[in-house]
Structure formats: C-alpha cells, structure tokens
Short mmCIF file of C-alpha atoms in Angstrom, two decimals:
data_model
loop_
_atom_site.label_atom_id
_atom_site.label_comp_id
_atom_site.label_asym_id
_atom_site.label_seq_id
_atom_site.Cartn_x
_atom_site.Cartn_y
_atom_site.Cartn_z
CA MET A 25 70.80 184.47 133.95
CA GLU A 26 74.38 184.04 133.36
CA HIS A 27 76.69 187.31 133.83
CA ARG A 28 79.20 187.40 130.98
CA LYS A 29 83.03 188.32 132.29
CA PRO A 30 83.87 192.10 131.37
CA GLU A 31 86.57 192.18 128.90
CA PHE A 32 89.35 193.47 131.33
CA TRP A 33 88.67 190.09 133.38
CA ASN A 34 89.94 188.15 129.69
CA LYS A 35 92.77 190.67 128.61
CA HIS A 36 94.60 190.24 131.62
CA GLY A 37 93.24 186.76 132.78
CA LEU A 38 92.49 187.89 136.13
CA GLY A 39 89.43 186.16 138.02
CA PRO A 40 87.24 187.25 140.58
CA ASP A 41 88.85 184.67 143.10
CA PHE A 42 86.42 186.54 146.03
CA ARG A 43 83.40 186.22 144.88
CA VAL A 44 81.81 184.33 147.12
CA GLU A 45 82.35 185.54 151.06
CA PRO A 46 84.90 182.62 151.71
CA GLU A 47 84.77 180.03 154.27
CA GLN A 48 88.14 179.06 153.81
CA ASP A 49 91.14 180.42 151.91
CA SER A 50 91.79 178.85 148.53
CA GLY A 51 95.24 178.63 149.04
CA GLN A 52 95.08 176.37 151.66
CA LYS A 53 92.53 174.45 150.20
CA HIS A 54 95.35 173.97 147.55
CA LEU A 55 97.83 173.44 150.41
CA SER A 56 95.90 171.06 152.37
CA SER A 57 94.75 168.67 149.41
CA ALA A 58 97.93 168.91 147.51
CA LEU A 59 100.51 169.15 149.54
CA SER A 60 99.83 167.42 152.91
CA PRO A 61 101.72 165.15 154.79
CA LEU A 62 99.72 162.47 154.20
CA THR A 63 99.86 163.00 150.81
CA LEU A 64 103.44 162.98 150.28
CA PHE A 65 103.76 160.36 152.82
CA LEU A 66 101.29 158.42 150.51
CA LYS A 67 103.24 159.14 146.95
CA THR A 68 106.40 158.26 148.64
CA ALA A 69 105.83 155.15 149.44
CA GLU A 70 104.30 154.53 146.24
CA ILE A 71 107.54 155.29 144.70
CA CYS A 72 109.37 153.17 146.76
CA GLN A 73 107.43 150.06 146.62
CA CYS A 74 108.18 150.39 143.09
CA GLN A 75 111.83 150.82 143.17
CA MET A 76 112.09 147.67 145.47
CA ALA A 77 110.07 145.39 142.92
CA ASN A 78 112.10 146.58 140.03
CA PHE A 79 115.56 146.87 141.16
CA PRO A 80 115.71 143.87 144.25
CA LEU A 81 119.16 143.76 143.89
CA SER A 82 119.86 147.21 145.51
CA ARG A 83 116.96 146.82 148.10
CA PRO A 84 119.61 146.98 151.59
CA PHE A 85 120.41 150.42 150.65
CA GLY A 86 116.98 151.64 148.28
CA LEU A 87 114.45 150.19 151.81
CA CYS A 88 117.02 152.15 153.75
CA LEU A 89 116.82 155.65 151.91
CA CYS A 90 113.05 154.66 151.28
CA SER A 91 113.43 155.25 155.33
CA LEU A 92 114.47 158.07 155.18
CA LEU A 93 112.20 160.07 152.84
CA LEU A 94 109.12 158.61 154.80
CA PHE A 95 110.65 159.89 157.69
CA VAL A 96 110.87 163.39 156.44
CA CYS A 97 107.27 163.15 154.71
CA ALA A 98 105.38 162.32 157.83
CA PHE A 99 106.93 164.99 159.84
CA LEU A 100 107.55 168.26 156.88
CA PRO A 101 106.09 171.12 158.51
CA ILE A 102 103.73 172.34 155.63
CA SER A 103 103.02 176.13 157.19
CA THR A 104 106.49 176.78 156.61
CA GLN A 105 106.59 176.20 153.18
CA ARG A 106 104.44 178.96 152.40
CA VAL A 107 106.10 182.66 151.64
CA ASN A 108 105.43 185.80 153.08
CA VAL A 109 105.44 188.52 150.51
CA THR A 110 104.73 191.99 151.25
CA LEU A 111 103.57 194.76 148.12
CA PHE A 112 103.74 198.53 148.94
CA THR A 113 101.75 199.88 146.17
CA GLU A 114 100.04 203.29 144.63
CA SER A 115 96.80 202.35 142.18
CA GLN A 116 98.39 204.62 140.00
CA CYS A 117 101.68 203.90 139.46
CA PRO A 118 102.84 201.88 135.96
CA PHE A 119 104.95 200.14 137.60
CA CYS A 120 103.53 198.65 140.63
CA THR A 121 100.80 197.60 138.19
CA ARG A 122 103.59 196.18 135.99
CA LEU A 123 104.66 194.05 139.06
CA LEU A 124 100.69 192.74 140.42
CA ARG A 125 99.32 192.46 136.66
CA GLU A 126 102.25 190.75 135.56
CA GLN A 127 103.96 188.76 137.58
CA ILE A 128 102.14 188.52 140.84
CA TRP A 129 99.02 187.48 139.53
CA GLN A 130 100.30 185.01 137.43
CA PHE A 131 102.00 183.33 140.06
CA HIS A 132 99.38 182.89 142.16
CA SER A 133 97.54 182.12 138.98
CA ARG A 134 99.81 178.79 138.79
CA PHE A 135 100.47 178.72 141.94
CA PRO A 136 97.98 178.84 144.31
CA GLY A 137 98.62 179.15 148.40
CA ILE A 138 102.17 179.53 148.18
CA MET A 139 102.31 183.51 148.47
CA ASN A 140 101.18 184.97 151.89
CA LEU A 141 100.67 188.09 150.38
CA GLN A 142 100.47 191.38 152.20
CA VAL A 143 99.13 194.25 150.09
CA ILE A 144 99.36 197.82 151.40
CA PRO A 145 97.88 200.54 148.45
CA PHE A 146 99.01 204.46 149.56
CA GLY A 147 102.11 205.48 148.17
CA LYS A 148 103.53 208.55 148.63
CA GLY A 149 101.37 211.16 150.58
CA ASN A 150 100.15 212.01 154.01
CA CYS A 151 96.49 211.57 156.40
CA GLU A 152 95.55 215.09 158.19
CA PHE A 153 92.97 215.05 160.45
CA THR A 154 90.45 218.10 160.04
CA ARG A 155 88.75 219.79 162.63
CA ASP A 156 85.34 217.88 162.10
CA ARG A 157 87.76 214.62 163.08
CA ARG A 158 87.99 213.64 159.99
CA ILE A 159 90.52 212.19 158.23
CA ILE A 160 91.09 213.89 154.53
CA CYS A 161 94.20 212.01 152.71
CA LYS A 162 96.80 213.81 149.71
CA CYS A 163 98.03 210.59 147.29
CA MET A 164 101.11 211.38 145.13
CA HIS A 165 99.07 211.28 141.11
CA GLY A 166 96.13 212.89 143.12
CA PRO A 167 92.24 212.78 144.29
CA THR A 168 91.38 209.53 142.06
CA GLU A 169 94.49 207.38 143.12
CA CYS A 170 93.30 208.01 146.86
CA ASP A 171 90.07 206.95 145.81
CA LEU A 172 91.35 203.92 144.12
CA ASN A 173 93.62 203.05 146.88
CA ARG A 174 90.44 203.30 149.33
CA LEU A 175 87.96 200.28 147.15
CA GLN A 176 92.16 197.76 146.64
CA ASN A 177 91.78 198.67 150.77
CA CYS A 178 88.61 198.14 151.45
CA ALA A 179 88.73 194.81 149.12
CA ILE A 180 91.53 194.06 151.32
CA SER A 181 89.60 194.83 154.47
CA TYR A 182 86.22 193.16 153.27
CA PHE A 183 88.20 189.78 151.98
CA PRO A 184 91.54 189.40 154.07
CA ARG A 185 92.75 186.18 152.76
CA ARG A 186 91.13 186.49 149.13
CA HIS A 187 91.74 189.70 147.27
CA ILE A 188 93.78 189.10 145.20
CA GLY A 189 91.90 189.07 141.56
CA LEU A 190 89.92 191.99 142.85
CA VAL A 191 92.97 194.39 144.02
CA THR A 192 94.76 193.81 140.76
CA CYS A 193 91.83 194.17 138.66
CA ILE A 194 91.63 197.94 140.39
CA GLN A 195 95.24 198.53 139.58
CA GLY A 196 96.20 200.74 137.77
CA LEU A 197 92.61 201.70 136.34
CA LYS A 198 91.37 205.98 135.76
CA ASN A 199 88.38 205.99 138.45
CA LEU A 200 86.56 204.53 140.46
CA ASP A 201 83.12 204.67 138.34
CA GLU A 202 85.50 202.21 135.81
CA ALA A 203 86.83 200.63 138.72
CA TYR A 204 83.13 199.14 139.77
CA ARG A 205 81.84 198.69 136.40
CA ARG A 206 84.92 196.46 135.64
CA CYS A 207 86.04 194.79 138.77
CA LEU A 208 82.51 194.67 140.96
CA SER A 209 80.11 193.90 138.40
CA ARG A 210 80.78 190.01 139.04
CA LEU A 211 80.12 190.13 143.16
CA SER A 212 76.90 189.91 144.74
CA PRO A 213 74.96 193.36 144.85
CA ARG A 214 75.36 193.17 149.01
CA THR A 215 78.47 192.84 148.17
CA GLN A 216 78.85 195.76 145.49
CA PHE A 217 77.21 197.85 148.26
CA ARG A 218 78.97 197.57 150.51
CA LEU A 219 82.74 197.82 148.97
CA LYS A 220 81.41 201.53 147.03
CA GLN A 221 80.00 202.28 150.43
CA CYS A 222 83.59 201.75 152.31
CA ALA A 223 85.31 203.26 149.21
CA GLU A 224 83.18 206.58 149.35
CA THR A 225 83.11 207.86 152.82
CA GLN A 226 84.95 207.65 156.11
CA THR A 227 85.28 203.98 156.68
CA GLY A 228 87.55 203.94 153.21
CA GLU A 229 89.19 206.70 154.21
CA VAL A 230 90.29 205.19 158.01
CA LEU A 231 91.95 202.62 156.35
CA ASN A 232 93.78 204.53 153.89
CA TYR A 233 95.46 206.46 157.03
CA VAL A 234 96.51 202.72 158.32
CA SER A 235 97.86 201.77 155.16
CA MET A 236 100.07 205.10 155.17
CA LEU A 237 101.22 204.82 158.52
CA ASN A 238 102.47 201.28 157.36
CA THR A 239 104.47 202.91 154.81
CA HIS A 240 106.11 205.32 156.61
CA ARG A 241 106.89 202.84 159.46
CA ALA A 242 108.49 200.73 156.61
CA GLY A 243 109.88 203.73 155.56
CA VAL A 244 109.56 203.10 152.12
CA ARG A 245 110.36 205.62 149.80
CA ILE A 246 109.98 203.59 146.05
CA TRP A 247 107.25 202.44 144.87
CA PRO A 248 106.32 199.48 143.99
CA THR A 249 108.35 198.00 147.20
CA ALA A 250 108.36 194.27 147.69
CA TYR A 251 109.57 192.33 151.13
CA VAL A 252 109.93 188.20 150.64
CA ASN A 253 109.88 186.63 154.38
CA GLY A 254 110.81 189.84 156.27
CA HIS A 255 113.40 190.68 153.04
CA PHE A 256 113.73 194.03 151.27
CA PHE A 257 113.92 192.54 147.41
CA ASP A 258 114.72 194.90 144.67
CA ARG A 259 113.01 193.43 142.02
CA SER A 260 116.22 193.03 139.69
CA TYR A 261 115.14 189.03 138.64
CA PRO A 262 111.76 188.20 138.63
CA MET A 263 109.52 188.17 141.76
CA GLU A 264 108.54 183.99 140.54
CA THR A 265 111.94 183.28 140.86
CA LYS A 266 112.92 184.60 144.58
CA ILE A 267 109.94 183.18 146.14
CA CYS A 268 110.80 179.76 144.74
CA GLU A 269 113.78 180.41 146.70
CA HIS A 270 112.52 180.18 149.66
CA THR A 271 109.49 177.00 149.02
CA ALA A 272 110.05 173.14 147.38
CA TRP A 273 106.27 173.42 146.25
CA CYS A 274 107.17 175.59 142.35
#
C-alpha cells in the first residue's frame, strides 16, 4: 500500500531523505558520481579536444592551458570542497525555524552533499541531575521545546548523516504528537518506535544534556547561531552566499 505524503511535506517541500537506514550518505553519492576527479578530468579533456579541433591556430597556447587544467582536475581534492556548517538551534525558536526551512533545507535540496551540516538543538536552558541520577532539562520556551529538542537529537543520533529533512520537519511544531504525525509517518514502524522511545525516555534527555554541553562550551548567547568552516557567521546576508564562498560546487 502506497503511503500518502502528509500535508506538511507538501507545504514546505520537505522530503524524508532518511526513509531507509543509510548505507551511504546521499551527499557523498552526489559528490562521488557527479563531481569526482575522474569525471572532471574526462569532461575537461573533452572540452580541450573540441577546442583544438575548432581553433587550430591557437593550438600551442591551448595545449599548454589544457595540460594545466587536466593536471589541476586530476589532483583536485574533492573533500576540501565540502563546507562545514554548524547550527545552534531551539526547536520552538521562530528565527531558527525560518533559517532551517527557508535557507538550509532549500540549499540542501538544490546542492546535496556540499554541506557537512551539524545541528545542535538545545538553546537557552540547563540540565540537572536529580538524586536518583536522572537528568531533567529546562528549556527557554518551556517543556514542549525540550520534548522537541529530544526528538531532534534522537533523529540526529539515529541518522547521523541523513537527518536534515527530519530535523527541519520537527522544527517549529507545537508538540510531540504533531511531530509524530507529520514527520514520522513515512518511516518504518520499527524506526518510529525507536525514535519515540528515545524521545520519551532518559535516552533523549541524555542527548539533550550533550547538546547543552556543546552549546555552553561554544559560548552561544543568541539563537540561531551559525558557524561556517569554524568561523562565526552573523547572517547579515543569505547562508547560501556564505557557503558558496568556500566551495566551487555552487
């Protein structure tokens, strides 16, 4: 029986790139197939061959130029073209929601594999240990935000390289029930059970605690906070522009 897409996916253009348990990151597939050094080498050789045939008088200069281009393409390190993007978010922060849905997801959809994205959902809050060694977290926008933070952290833990669609879907929703209904419905029953179990137990709270530590260690004071290749980005212009400054693939 074919699953129908929930309304939320249609409205925001989100697709669950996390539907099956990943064998290989979709971004890595994109780079390895479309942007490999061998592909670039062959394409450049093809262009050079056409250039030599069409403009025989410029053959000596063209031969030198093509030789240089072929050398560069043959040794171009593809991994250095990926851009590290770190986002500190809160699940019910409206500015975080706009950034994820309108910029990060849209960029990922058009240029899969360019971003090495790390999302850290927690925000302004704190976690404490109780006497019975349980962790209890308090979040800026209340208990519901902590619930959604847990679900996002569980998704990141369960799909370490393919969570962007799920995290974006959860972002900005009203509560866990809505997130389960709108964002988990296309996953297998087993995966849904594991994510719900994580989000509703101490497993998810421990993940919230780890995100809190990362947030505090980074000294984050405003949300969302973004770093591109380790440098703070003030978001004074679109994220796409900033990311594309660090790579030739967009």
